[in-house]
PDB file of C-alpha atoms in Angstrom:
ATOM      1  CA  LEU A  14     193.555 344.436 122.621  1.00 79.00           C
ATOM      2  CA  LYS A  15     190.236 345.967 123.658  1.00 86.00           C
ATOM      3  CA  PHE A  16     189.019 346.244 120.079  1.00 84.00           C
ATOM      4  CA  SER A  17     190.227 342.707 119.391  1.00 85.00           C
ATOM      5  CA  LEU A  18     188.211 341.396 122.341  1.00 91.00           C
ATOM      6  CA  THR A  19     185.070 343.125 121.113  1.00 90.00           C
ATOM      7  CA  GLY A  20     185.919 341.890 117.605  1.00 90.00           C
ATOM      8  CA  ILE A  21     186.136 338.315 118.885  1.00 93.00           C
ATOM      9  CA  LEU A  22     182.672 338.556 120.424  1.00 94.00           C
ATOM     10  CA  ASN A  23     181.286 340.284 117.354  1.00 93.00           C
ATOM     11  CA  GLY A  24     182.661 337.584 115.058  1.00 94.00           C
ATOM     12  CA  LEU A  25     181.587 334.738 117.308  1.00 95.00           C
ATOM     13  CA  SER A  26     178.021 336.043 117.537  1.00 95.00           C
ATOM     14  CA  SER A  27     177.811 336.578 113.793  1.00 95.00           C
ATOM     15  CA  GLY A  28     179.190 333.122 113.021  1.00 94.00           C
ATOM     16  CA  LEU A  29     176.584 331.482 115.231  1.00 95.00           C
ATOM     17  CA  ILE A  30     173.663 332.528 113.047  1.00 96.00           C
ATOM     18  CA  THR A  31     174.490 334.394 109.839  1.00 94.00           C
ATOM     19  CA  PRO A  32     175.526 331.385 107.697  1.00 93.00           C
ATOM     20  CA  PHE A  33     172.349 329.565 108.641  1.00 94.00           C
ATOM     21  CA  LEU A  34     169.726 332.210 107.945  1.00 95.00           C
ATOM     22  CA  ILE A  35     169.170 331.391 104.270  1.00 95.00           C
ATOM     23  CA  PRO A  36     168.985 327.616 104.874  1.00 94.00           C
ATOM     24  CA  ILE A  37     166.499 328.237 107.694  1.00 94.00           C
ATOM     25  CA  PHE A  38     164.147 329.998 105.287  1.00 96.00           C
ATOM     26  CA  ILE A  39     164.549 327.264 102.682  1.00 94.00           C
ATOM     27  CA  VAL A  40     164.037 324.393 105.138  1.00 92.00           C
ATOM     28  CA  LEU A  41     161.587 325.799 107.723  1.00 92.00           C
ATOM     29  CA  TYR A  42     159.509 328.072 105.533  1.00 95.00           C
ATOM     30  CA  ASP A  43     159.927 326.260 102.215  1.00 96.00           C
ATOM     31  CA  VAL A  44     160.953 329.527 100.531  1.00 96.00           C
ATOM     32  CA  SER A  45     162.382 328.814  97.088  1.00 96.00           C
ATOM     33  CA  ARG A  46     166.017 329.619  96.424  1.00 95.00           C
ATOM     34  CA  SER A  47     165.037 332.120  93.757  1.00 95.00           C
ATOM     35  CA  TYR A  48     162.864 334.060  96.204  1.00 97.00           C
ATOM     36  CA  MET A  49     165.582 333.884  98.864  1.00 97.00           C
ATOM     37  CA  SER A  50     167.998 335.433  96.384  1.00 96.00           C
ATOM     38  CA  ILE A  51     165.602 338.377  96.048  1.00 97.00           C
ATOM     39  CA  TYR A  52     165.315 338.795  99.833  1.00 98.00           C
ATOM     40  CA  THR A  53     169.076 338.468 100.195  1.00 97.00           C
ATOM     41  CA  THR A  54     169.621 341.152  97.565  1.00 97.00           C
ATOM     42  CA  ILE A  55     167.231 343.478  99.381  1.00 98.00           C
ATOM     43  CA  ALA A  56     168.980 342.834 102.706  1.00 97.00           C
ATOM     44  CA  SER A  57     172.408 343.363 101.142  1.00 97.00           C
ATOM     45  CA  LEU A  58     171.392 346.606  99.443  1.00 97.00           C
ATOM     46  CA  LEU A  59     169.855 347.930 102.644  1.00 97.00           C
ATOM     47  CA  ALA A  60     173.032 347.018 104.541  1.00 96.00           C
ATOM     48  CA  THR A  61     175.218 348.653 101.906  1.00 95.00           C
ATOM     49  CA  PHE A  62     173.310 351.924 101.879  1.00 95.00           C
ATOM     50  CA  SER A  63     172.936 351.946 105.666  1.00 94.00           C
ATOM     51  CA  MET A  64     176.725 352.183 105.949  1.00 93.00           C
ATOM     52  CA  LEU A  65     176.501 355.527 104.161  1.00 94.00           C
ATOM     53  CA  LEU A  66     174.498 356.806 107.136  1.00 93.00           C
ATOM     54  CA  ALA A  67     177.211 355.828 109.601  1.00 93.00           C
ATOM     55  CA  PRO A  68     179.063 359.175 109.588  1.00 93.00           C
ATOM     56  CA  LYS A  69     175.838 361.087 110.245  1.00 95.00           C
ATOM     57  CA  ILE A  70     174.815 358.722 113.026  1.00 94.00           C
ATOM     58  CA  ASP A  71     178.288 358.886 114.568  1.00 93.00           C
ATOM     59  CA  LYS A  72     178.259 362.679 114.449  1.00 94.00           C
ATOM     60  CA  ALA A  73     174.718 362.912 115.860  1.00 95.00           C
ATOM     61  CA  ILE A  74     174.952 360.446 118.754  1.00 94.00           C
ATOM     62  CA  GLY A  75     178.620 359.438 119.013  1.00 92.00           C
ATOM     63  CA  PHE A  76     180.635 356.257 118.885  1.00 92.00           C
ATOM     64  CA  LEU A  77     179.282 354.407 121.918  1.00 94.00           C
ATOM     65  CA  LYS A  78     175.605 355.246 121.470  1.00 95.00           C
ATOM     66  CA  SER A  79     175.885 354.208 117.835  1.00 94.00           C
ATOM     67  CA  ILE A  80     177.227 350.809 118.892  1.00 93.00           C
ATOM     68  CA  TYR A  81     174.668 350.440 121.696  1.00 95.00           C
ATOM     69  CA  ILE A  82     171.725 351.231 119.448  1.00 95.00           C
ATOM     70  CA  THR A  83     172.647 349.464 116.215  1.00 95.00           C
ATOM     71  CA  ARG A  84     174.086 346.313 117.724  1.00 95.00           C
ATOM     72  CA  GLY A  85     171.686 346.441 120.659  1.00 96.00           C
ATOM     73  CA  LEU A  86     168.639 346.379 118.387  1.00 97.00           C
ATOM     74  CA  THR A  87     169.843 343.083 116.935  1.00 97.00           C
ATOM     75  CA  ILE A  88     169.499 341.384 120.334  1.00 97.00           C
ATOM     76  CA  PRO A  89     165.684 341.326 120.602  1.00 97.00           C
ATOM     77  CA  LEU A  90     165.294 340.746 116.856  1.00 97.00           C
ATOM     78  CA  ILE A  91     167.534 337.694 116.845  1.00 97.00           C
ATOM     79  CA  LEU A  92     166.174 336.492 120.173  1.00 96.00           C
ATOM     80  CA  ILE A  93     162.630 336.272 118.792  1.00 97.00           C
ATOM     81  CA  PHE A  94     163.603 335.042 115.309  1.00 97.00           C
ATOM     82  CA  PRO A  95     163.529 331.265 115.981  1.00 95.00           C
ATOM     83  CA  PHE A  96     160.312 331.488 117.993  1.00 94.00           C
ATOM     84  CA  VAL A  97     158.086 333.668 115.804  1.00 94.00           C
ATOM     85  CA  ARG A  98     157.751 331.377 112.777  1.00 92.00           C
ATOM     86  CA  ILE A  99     155.646 333.901 110.858  1.00 96.00           C
ATOM     87  CA  LEU A 100     157.206 334.272 107.422  1.00 97.00           C
ATOM     88  CA  PRO A 101     156.671 338.046 106.898  1.00 97.00           C
ATOM     89  CA  VAL A 102     157.997 338.833 110.392  1.00 98.00           C
ATOM     90  CA  SER A 103     160.996 336.534 109.944  1.00 97.00           C
ATOM     91  CA  LEU A 104     161.727 338.059 106.535  1.00 98.00           C
ATOM     92  CA  ALA A 105     161.551 341.567 107.989  1.00 98.00           C
ATOM     93  CA  ILE A 106     164.068 340.567 110.673  1.00 98.00           C
ATOM     94  CA  TYR A 107     166.281 338.958 108.031  1.00 98.00           C
ATOM     95  CA  ILE A 108     166.231 342.088 105.871  1.00 97.00           C
ATOM     96  CA  ILE A 109     166.884 344.542 108.727  1.00 97.00           C
ATOM     97  CA  PHE A 110     169.460 342.486 110.643  1.00 97.00           C
ATOM     98  CA  PRO A 111     172.482 342.947 108.313  1.00 96.00           C
ATOM     99  CA  ALA A 112     171.980 346.717 108.149  1.00 96.00           C
ATOM    100  CA  LEU A 113     171.992 346.977 111.935  1.00 95.00           C
ATOM    101  CA  ARG A 114     175.153 344.889 112.158  1.00 93.00           C
ATOM    102  CA  VAL A 115     177.178 346.636 109.466  1.00 93.00           C
ATOM    103  CA  ILE A 116     176.187 350.229 110.133  1.00 94.00           C
ATOM    104  CA  ALA A 117     178.410 350.116 113.213  1.00 91.00           C
ATOM    105  CA  ILE A 118     181.490 348.958 111.269  1.00 90.00           C
ATOM    106  CA  PRO A 119     182.639 352.347 109.902  1.00 91.00           C
ATOM    107  CA  ILE A 120     181.839 353.971 113.239  1.00 92.00           C
ATOM    108  CA  GLN A 121     183.827 351.367 115.151  1.00 88.00           C
ATOM    109  CA  GLN A 122     186.722 351.473 112.650  1.00 88.00           C
ATOM    110  CA  SER A 123     186.889 355.263 112.803  1.00 89.00           C
ATOM    111  CA  ALA A 124     186.962 355.249 116.611  1.00 88.00           C
ATOM    112  CA  MET A 125     189.546 352.494 116.697  1.00 87.00           C
ATOM    113  CA  LEU A 126     191.878 354.222 114.230  1.00 86.00           C
ATOM    114  CA  SER A 127     191.552 357.548 116.019  1.00 88.00           C
ATOM    115  CA  MET A 128     192.819 355.912 119.220  1.00 85.00           C
ATOM    116  CA  VAL A 129     196.058 354.522 117.796  1.00 85.00           C
ATOM    117  CA  PRO A 130     199.139 356.171 116.311  1.00 88.00           C
ATOM    118  CA  PRO A 131     199.296 356.202 112.488  1.00 88.00           C
ATOM    119  CA  GLU A 132     202.178 353.718 112.367  1.00 90.00           C
ATOM    120  CA  GLU A 133     200.100 351.142 114.285  1.00 86.00           C
ATOM    121  CA  ARG A 134     196.835 351.463 112.302  1.00 86.00           C
ATOM    122  CA  GLY A 135     197.533 348.665 109.830  1.00 88.00           C
ATOM    123  CA  ARG A 136     198.540 346.224 112.562  1.00 87.00           C
ATOM    124  CA  ILE A 137     195.580 347.140 114.758  1.00 85.00           C
ATOM    125  CA  SER A 138     193.106 346.879 111.862  1.00 86.00           C
ATOM    126  CA  GLY A 139     194.534 343.490 110.929  1.00 88.00           C
ATOM    127  CA  LEU A 140     194.329 342.174 114.478  1.00 86.00           C
ATOM    128  CA  ASN A 141     190.770 343.424 114.870  1.00 85.00           C
ATOM    129  CA  GLN A 142     189.507 341.984 111.589  1.00 86.00           C
ATOM    130  CA  GLY A 143     191.491 338.779 112.001  1.00 89.00           C
ATOM    131  CA  SER A 144     190.044 338.137 115.436  1.00 89.00           C
ATOM    132  CA  ARG A 145     186.534 338.905 114.180  1.00 89.00           C
ATOM    133  CA  LEU A 146     186.779 336.645 111.121  1.00 91.00           C
ATOM    134  CA  GLY A 147     188.545 333.819 112.939  1.00 92.00           C
ATOM    135  CA  PHE A 148     185.953 333.681 115.669  1.00 92.00           C
ATOM    136  CA  SER A 149     183.145 333.950 113.123  1.00 94.00           C
ATOM    137  CA  SER A 150     184.410 330.633 111.722  1.00 94.00           C
ATOM    138  CA  ILE A 151     184.488 329.155 115.206  1.00 94.00           C
ATOM    139  CA  GLY A 152     180.904 330.354 115.794  1.00 94.00           C
ATOM    140  CA  THR A 153     179.756 328.635 112.610  1.00 93.00           C
ATOM    141  CA  PHE A 154     181.484 325.413 113.626  1.00 94.00           C
ATOM    142  CA  VAL A 155     179.975 325.522 117.131  1.00 93.00           C
ATOM    143  CA  ALA A 156     176.450 326.304 115.891  1.00 92.00           C
ATOM    144  CA  SER A 157     176.333 323.668 113.141  1.00 90.00           C
ATOM    145  CA  PRO A 158     175.068 320.813 115.349  1.00 90.00           C
ATOM    146  CA  PHE A 159     172.219 323.020 116.573  1.00 88.00           C
ATOM    147  CA  MET A 160     170.773 323.689 113.139  1.00 82.00           C
ATOM    148  CA  ASP A 161     168.090 321.125 113.711  1.00 82.00           C
ATOM    149  CA  VAL A 162     164.467 322.242 114.014  1.00 80.00           C
ATOM    150  CA  SER A 163     164.278 321.146 117.651  1.00 85.00           C
ATOM    151  CA  LEU A 164     167.539 322.899 118.656  1.00 90.00           C
ATOM    152  CA  ILE A 165     167.515 325.925 116.368  1.00 91.00           C
ATOM    153  CA  TYR A 166     166.763 328.405 119.142  1.00 94.00           C
ATOM    154  CA  PHE A 167     170.083 327.741 120.941  1.00 95.00           C
ATOM    155  CA  PRO A 168     172.450 329.678 118.586  1.00 96.00           C
ATOM    156  CA  PHE A 169     170.025 332.619 118.517  1.00 96.00           C
ATOM    157  CA  ILE A 170     169.838 332.837 122.298  1.00 96.00           C
ATOM    158  CA  THR A 171     173.624 332.457 122.469  1.00 96.00           C
ATOM    159  CA  TYR A 172     174.008 335.274 119.915  1.00 97.00           C
ATOM    160  CA  SER A 173     171.899 337.540 122.109  1.00 97.00           C
ATOM    161  CA  VAL A 174     173.931 336.788 125.235  1.00 97.00           C
ATOM    162  CA  ILE A 175     177.259 337.275 123.448  1.00 97.00           C
ATOM    163  CA  MET A 176     176.105 340.510 121.790  1.00 97.00           C
ATOM    164  CA  ALA A 177     174.905 341.855 125.156  1.00 97.00           C
ATOM    165  CA  LEU A 178     178.353 341.025 126.586  1.00 97.00           C
ATOM    166  CA  ASN A 179     179.963 342.713 123.579  1.00 95.00           C
ATOM    167  CA  ILE A 180     177.973 345.906 124.171  1.00 95.00           C
ATOM    168  CA  TYR A 181     178.861 345.775 127.867  1.00 96.00           C
ATOM    169  CA  LEU A 182     182.563 345.520 126.983  1.00 94.00           C
ATOM    170  CA  TYR A 183     182.284 348.557 124.692  1.00 94.00           C
ATOM    171  CA  LYS A 184     180.827 350.469 127.632  1.00 94.00           C
ATOM    172  CA  ARG A 185     183.445 349.131 130.029  1.00 94.00           C
ATOM    173  CA  PHE A 186     186.407 349.691 127.695  1.00 91.00           C
ATOM    174  CA  PHE A 187     185.424 352.957 126.037  1.00 90.00           C
ATOM    175  CA  GLY A 188     182.813 354.642 128.225  1.00 86.00           C
ATOM    176  CA  GLY A 189     183.393 357.499 130.652  1.00 70.00           C
ATOM    177  CA  LYS A 190     186.921 357.772 132.017  1.00 55.00           C
ATOM    178  CA  ASN A 191     187.881 354.637 130.077  1.00 47.00           C
ATOM    179  CA  ALA A 192     187.449 356.547 126.802  1.00 51.00           C
ATOM    180  CA  VAL A 193     190.382 358.788 127.719  1.00 41.00           C
ATOM    181  CA  GLU A 194     192.485 355.826 128.883  1.00 42.00           C
ATOM    182  CA  ALA A 195     191.728 353.929 125.664  1.00 44.00           C
ATOM    183  CA  GLN A 196     193.041 356.821 123.581  1.00 45.00           C
ATOM    184  CA  VAL A 197     196.270 356.786 125.548  1.00 42.00           C
ATOM    185  CA  GLU A 198     196.856 353.014 125.123  1.00 43.00           C
TER     186      GLU A 198
END
């Protein structure tokens, strides 16, 4: 349940902005689709290879600090994204953002699976991913009306608030004495 709640917030925050990033560059910055495909490839490759660092990061700083840092860094980046309107800065945020989001996935999955009995791992993984993906769709639906130049800041601010709440819930659910209780549940 605790991982599903954090998954809901994670999915909701992602759905608010991720589907709209490429169109924002095409519409606001007049970046051609062919150039956006290059930037998207760079961002995807960086995200892919960043996941390979996850075990080292997890071992060096642990589950919670990994979540706090990687997901926490997305908050100021996404908060400033709609306000900066400087193409190189916005592109840098766009390229770094996916890596920061996905690097926490193997760390979170490993922690989650270590806290549940083997016979429950498939069910728990399904519930976690299902809640994340379902609420990502809801986030996209909710944010769609705000993808107008005059309202574009709203989903980005909302992302930042939801992600801050998500990080707080990780601390509340899995920090300190709660870490031991979570392993028992």
